[in-house]
Amino acid sequence: MVESYKASQKIATVIKYIVLIIVGIIMIYPLLWMIGATFMSNAEIYGSISPIPMNWDFSGWAKAATTTLGGSINIWQAMINTYLIVIPKVIFTIISSTIVAYGFGRFEFVGKKVFFAIMVSTLFLPQVVMNVPQFIMYNSWGWVNSPLYLPLIASTLFATESYFVFMLVQFLRSVPRELDEAAKIDGCNAFQILVIIICPMLKPAMVSAGLFQFMWSSNDFLGPLLYVTSPERYPAAIFVRSAVGDSGATVEWNLVLALSLISILPSLIVFFLAQRQFVEGISAGSVKG
């Protein structure tokens, strides 16, 4: 009986890994095809679904390294512009969201439940509804085409991403209040408790929030399209779209895919480096509270 049970367990394990491998291949195939297609001609891209080029064509990468938009910006400058937006947004989002979540999770004040409900309700408000009033407001302040990308960055100072605040509050509810009380006995004030006690406990959720913001901001197209008008300040999302050219022109897809791969590579690297804490933060925030 024991041997048959062990054999059935081994068979189940083998089947499980086979299924996981098949699903993994299906999931990663588009990325593999994208990498291979950067070395294909247009004719081969249109005529083959294989990720392995039949006739290797390196012209896409050669042009990707040298292509400029209006003679003022290339993909490398566009990547720098992207992370001039992304890095401040990630930092400010983590700081502001953590402070607001700390307030909701650890303090009692008049209207707390009402304010929290209002904040959560903004999760159901589509960004497209706010685009026009926000543009009018930022334009009246002279922030459109700001060299500091103020319309894209400034709002993150005020914890405007309600999802991250909600996620951090849910995670914070699983942190015992006894830790706060012990820190108070040792003479810590509220700010010291946040920095010394709460932040280390919230690290997985903070990493998750940072990764979400990193990926969303890196892929943001509409925001820069509205608020960045000078080509030399374009981020990678706008640069790659501009590389496609007019609808009547012949698109060099190996060039476009090479530029796209360059633009997403940092996001892939960051995600895989922090995936353990990312999964931990998401799973903990979803089941605790």
Coordinates of C-alpha atoms in Angstrom, one line a residue:
M1 CA 0.0 0.0 0.0
V2 CA 2.8 2.4 0.9
E3 CA 4.7 1.7 -2.3
S4 CA 1.6 2.2 -4.4
Y5 CA 0.8 5.4 -2.6
K6 CA 4.4 6.7 -3.3
A7 CA 4.1 5.6 -6.9
S8 CA 0.8 7.5 -7.3
Q9 CA 2.3 10.6 -5.7
K10 CA 5.2 10.5 -8.1
I11 CA 2.9 10.1 -11.1
A12 CA 0.8 13.0 -9.8
T13 CA 4.0 15.1 -9.4
V14 CA 5.1 14.3 -12.9
I15 CA 1.7 15.2 -14.4
K16 CA 1.7 18.4 -12.4
Y17 CA 5.1 19.5 -13.7
I18 CA 4.2 18.5 -17.3
V19 CA 1.1 20.7 -17.1
L20 CA 3.1 23.6 -15.6
I21 CA 5.7 23.3 -18.3
I22 CA 3.1 23.3 -21.0
V23 CA 1.3 26.3 -19.5
G24 CA 4.6 28.1 -19.0
I25 CA 5.6 27.6 -22.6
I26 CA 2.2 28.9 -23.8
M27 CA 2.6 31.9 -21.5
I28 CA 6.2 32.8 -22.5
Y29 CA 5.8 32.0 -26.2
P30 CA 4.7 35.6 -27.2
L31 CA 7.9 37.0 -25.6
L32 CA 10.0 34.3 -27.3
W33 CA 8.4 35.1 -30.6
M34 CA 8.9 38.8 -30.1
I35 CA 12.7 38.2 -29.4
G36 CA 13.0 36.0 -32.5
A37 CA 11.0 38.4 -34.7
T38 CA 13.5 41.2 -34.1
F39 CA 15.8 39.2 -36.3
M40 CA 13.3 38.5 -39.1
S41 CA 12.3 40.4 -42.2
N42 CA 8.7 41.7 -42.7
A43 CA 8.0 38.8 -45.0
E44 CA 9.1 36.2 -42.5
I45 CA 7.2 37.9 -39.7
Y46 CA 4.0 37.8 -41.7
G47 CA 4.5 34.2 -42.9
S48 CA 5.8 32.3 -39.9
I49 CA 4.8 31.7 -36.3
S50 CA 8.1 30.2 -35.3
P51 CA 10.2 32.2 -32.8
I52 CA 13.4 31.0 -34.6
P53 CA 14.3 33.0 -37.7
M54 CA 15.0 31.1 -40.9
N55 CA 17.1 33.9 -42.3
W56 CA 18.7 36.1 -39.6
D57 CA 18.3 39.8 -40.2
F58 CA 20.2 42.2 -37.8
S59 CA 19.0 45.4 -39.5
G60 CA 16.3 45.9 -36.9
W61 CA 18.8 46.1 -34.0
A62 CA 21.2 48.2 -36.1
K63 CA 18.5 50.7 -36.8
A64 CA 17.1 50.6 -33.2
A65 CA 20.5 51.7 -31.9
T66 CA 20.7 54.7 -34.3
T67 CA 17.1 55.7 -35.1
T68 CA 16.2 59.2 -34.0
L69 CA 12.9 61.0 -33.8
G70 CA 13.1 64.4 -35.5
G71 CA 16.9 64.3 -35.1
S72 CA 16.5 65.2 -31.4
I73 CA 16.0 61.9 -29.5
N74 CA 17.0 58.2 -29.8
I75 CA 15.8 55.2 -27.9
W76 CA 18.5 55.6 -25.2
Q77 CA 17.5 59.2 -24.4
A78 CA 13.8 58.0 -24.5
M79 CA 14.7 55.4 -21.9
I80 CA 16.4 58.0 -19.7
N81 CA 13.3 60.2 -20.0
T82 CA 11.1 57.2 -19.0
Y83 CA 12.9 56.6 -15.8
L84 CA 13.1 60.3 -15.0
I85 CA 9.3 59.8 -14.7
V86 CA 9.1 56.3 -13.3
I87 CA 11.7 56.4 -10.5
P88 CA 10.2 59.5 -8.7
K89 CA 6.7 58.1 -9.2
V90 CA 7.7 54.8 -7.5
I91 CA 9.5 56.5 -4.6
F92 CA 6.8 59.1 -4.0
T93 CA 4.0 56.5 -4.3
I94 CA 5.6 54.1 -1.8
I95 CA 6.2 56.9 0.7
S96 CA 2.9 58.7 0.4
S97 CA 0.8 55.5 0.3
T98 CA 2.6 54.1 3.4
I99 CA 2.0 57.2 5.4
V100 CA -1.7 57.3 4.5
A101 CA -2.1 53.6 5.1
Y102 CA -0.4 54.1 8.5
G103 CA -2.9 56.8 9.4
F104 CA -5.9 54.7 8.4
G105 CA -4.6 51.5 10.0
R106 CA -3.3 52.8 13.3
F107 CA -5.1 56.0 14.2
E108 CA -8.6 57.0 15.2
F109 CA -9.9 60.3 14.0
V110 CA -13.3 61.9 13.2
G111 CA -14.7 60.7 9.8
K112 CA -12.1 57.9 9.4
K113 CA -14.6 55.4 8.1
V114 CA -16.2 58.0 5.7
F115 CA -12.8 59.1 4.4
F116 CA -11.7 55.4 3.9
A117 CA -14.9 54.6 2.1
I118 CA -14.5 57.7 -0.2
M119 CA -10.9 56.6 -0.9
V120 CA -12.0 53.1 -1.8
S121 CA -14.8 54.4 -4.0
T122 CA -12.2 56.2 -6.2
L123 CA -11.0 52.7 -7.3
F124 CA -14.2 52.6 -9.4
L125 CA -13.5 55.9 -11.0
P126 CA -12.0 55.5 -14.5
Q127 CA -9.0 57.6 -15.3
V128 CA -10.5 58.7 -18.6
V129 CA -13.2 60.6 -16.7
M130 CA -10.5 62.7 -15.0
N131 CA -8.3 63.4 -18.0
V132 CA -10.1 66.5 -19.2
P133 CA -10.4 68.3 -15.8
Q134 CA -6.8 67.4 -14.9
F135 CA -5.5 68.6 -18.2
I136 CA -7.4 71.9 -17.8
M137 CA -6.0 72.3 -14.2
Y138 CA -2.4 71.5 -15.1
N139 CA -2.5 73.6 -18.2
S140 CA -3.7 76.6 -16.2
W141 CA -0.8 76.1 -13.9
G142 CA 1.7 76.0 -16.8
W143 CA 2.7 72.5 -16.1
V144 CA 2.1 71.0 -19.5
N145 CA 5.4 70.0 -21.1
S146 CA 7.2 70.7 -17.8
P147 CA 10.9 69.7 -17.9
L148 CA 10.3 68.0 -14.5
Y149 CA 7.2 66.1 -15.8
L150 CA 5.1 67.7 -13.0
P151 CA 1.7 66.6 -14.2
L152 CA 2.8 63.0 -14.2
I153 CA 4.8 63.0 -10.9
A154 CA 3.3 65.6 -8.6
S155 CA 0.1 63.7 -7.8
T156 CA 2.0 60.7 -6.5
L157 CA 3.1 62.9 -3.5
F158 CA -0.5 62.8 -2.3
A159 CA -1.2 59.0 -2.4
T160 CA -3.6 59.3 -5.3
E161 CA -3.2 55.6 -6.1
S162 CA -6.0 54.3 -3.9
Y163 CA -5.3 50.7 -4.7
F164 CA -1.9 50.8 -3.1
V165 CA -3.2 52.5 0.1
F166 CA -6.0 49.9 0.3
M167 CA -3.5 47.1 -0.1
L168 CA -1.1 48.5 2.5
V169 CA -4.0 49.0 5.0
Q170 CA -5.0 45.4 4.5
F171 CA -1.5 44.2 5.1
L172 CA -1.1 46.5 8.1
R173 CA -4.1 45.0 9.8
S174 CA -2.2 41.8 10.1
V175 CA 0.7 43.5 12.0
P176 CA 0.1 43.1 15.8
R177 CA -0.6 46.4 17.7
E178 CA 1.5 45.0 20.6
L179 CA 4.6 45.8 18.6
D180 CA 3.5 49.5 18.5
E181 CA 2.8 49.4 22.2
A182 CA 6.2 47.9 23.0
A183 CA 7.9 50.5 20.9
K184 CA 6.0 53.3 22.8
I185 CA 7.2 51.8 26.1
D186 CA 10.7 52.1 24.7
G187 CA 10.1 55.8 24.0
C188 CA 9.4 55.7 20.3
N189 CA 7.0 58.3 18.8
A190 CA 4.6 57.7 16.0
F191 CA 7.1 58.5 13.3
Q192 CA 9.7 56.2 14.8
I193 CA 7.2 53.4 15.1
L194 CA 6.4 53.8 11.4
V195 CA 10.1 53.8 10.3
I196 CA 11.4 51.2 12.8
I197 CA 8.5 48.8 13.3
I198 CA 5.9 49.2 10.6
C199 CA 7.9 49.7 7.4
P200 CA 10.0 46.5 7.8
M201 CA 6.8 44.6 8.4
L202 CA 5.2 46.2 5.3
K203 CA 8.2 45.5 3.1
P204 CA 6.6 42.8 0.9
A205 CA 3.5 45.0 0.3
M206 CA 5.6 48.1 -0.3
V207 CA 7.7 46.1 -2.9
S208 CA 4.4 45.0 -4.6
A209 CA 3.2 48.6 -4.7
G210 CA 6.5 49.8 -6.1
L211 CA 6.5 47.1 -8.8
F212 CA 3.0 47.8 -9.9
Q213 CA 3.8 51.5 -10.1
F214 CA 7.0 50.8 -12.0
M215 CA 5.3 48.6 -14.6
W216 CA 2.3 50.9 -15.0
S217 CA 4.4 54.0 -15.3
S218 CA 6.8 52.4 -17.7
N219 CA 4.0 51.4 -20.0
D220 CA 2.0 54.6 -19.6
F221 CA 1.2 56.1 -23.0
L222 CA -1.8 58.4 -22.5
G223 CA -0.2 60.5 -19.7
P224 CA 2.9 61.5 -21.7
L225 CA 0.8 61.9 -24.8
L226 CA -1.2 64.6 -23.0
Y227 CA 1.4 66.4 -21.0
V228 CA 4.7 66.0 -23.0
T229 CA 4.8 68.0 -26.2
S230 CA 8.5 68.3 -26.9
P231 CA 10.0 65.3 -28.8
E232 CA 13.3 65.5 -26.9
R233 CA 11.3 64.8 -23.7
Y234 CA 9.3 61.8 -25.0
P235 CA 9.5 58.6 -22.9
A236 CA 10.0 55.2 -24.6
A237 CA 6.3 54.5 -25.0
I238 CA 5.8 57.6 -27.2
F239 CA 9.1 57.0 -29.0
V240 CA 8.2 53.4 -29.9
R241 CA 4.8 54.5 -31.2
S242 CA 6.4 57.3 -33.3
A243 CA 8.8 54.7 -34.8
V244 CA 5.8 52.9 -36.4
G245 CA 5.3 56.0 -38.6
D246 CA 2.3 57.0 -40.6
S247 CA -0.4 54.5 -41.4
G248 CA 0.4 54.8 -45.1
A249 CA 4.1 54.0 -44.7
T250 CA 5.6 50.6 -44.7
V251 CA 6.4 49.6 -41.1
E252 CA 9.7 47.9 -40.3
W253 CA 8.4 45.5 -37.7
N254 CA 11.8 44.1 -36.7
L255 CA 12.8 47.7 -35.8
V256 CA 9.6 48.3 -33.9
L257 CA 9.9 45.0 -32.0
A258 CA 13.6 45.7 -31.2
L259 CA 12.6 49.1 -29.8
S260 CA 9.8 47.5 -27.8
L261 CA 12.0 44.8 -26.4
I262 CA 14.5 47.5 -25.3
S263 CA 11.8 49.4 -23.6
I264 CA 10.3 46.5 -21.6
L265 CA 13.7 44.9 -20.6
P266 CA 14.2 46.9 -17.4
S267 CA 10.6 46.0 -16.3
L268 CA 11.3 42.3 -16.8
I269 CA 14.6 42.5 -14.9
V270 CA 13.1 44.4 -12.0
F271 CA 10.1 42.0 -11.8
F272 CA 12.2 38.8 -11.8
L273 CA 14.5 40.2 -9.2
A274 CA 11.7 41.1 -6.8
Q275 CA 9.1 38.4 -7.7
R276 CA 9.3 36.6 -4.4
Q277 CA 8.4 39.6 -2.3
F278 CA 5.9 40.7 -5.0
V279 CA 4.0 37.4 -4.7
E280 CA 4.2 37.5 -0.9
G281 CA 2.9 41.0 -0.7
I282 CA 0.0 40.3 -3.1
S283 CA -1.0 37.0 -1.3
A284 CA -0.7 38.5 2.2
G285 CA -2.7 41.6 1.3
S286 CA -5.5 39.6 -0.2
V287 CA -6.1 37.1 2.6
K288 CA -5.3 39.0 5.8
G289 CA -7.2 41.8 7.4

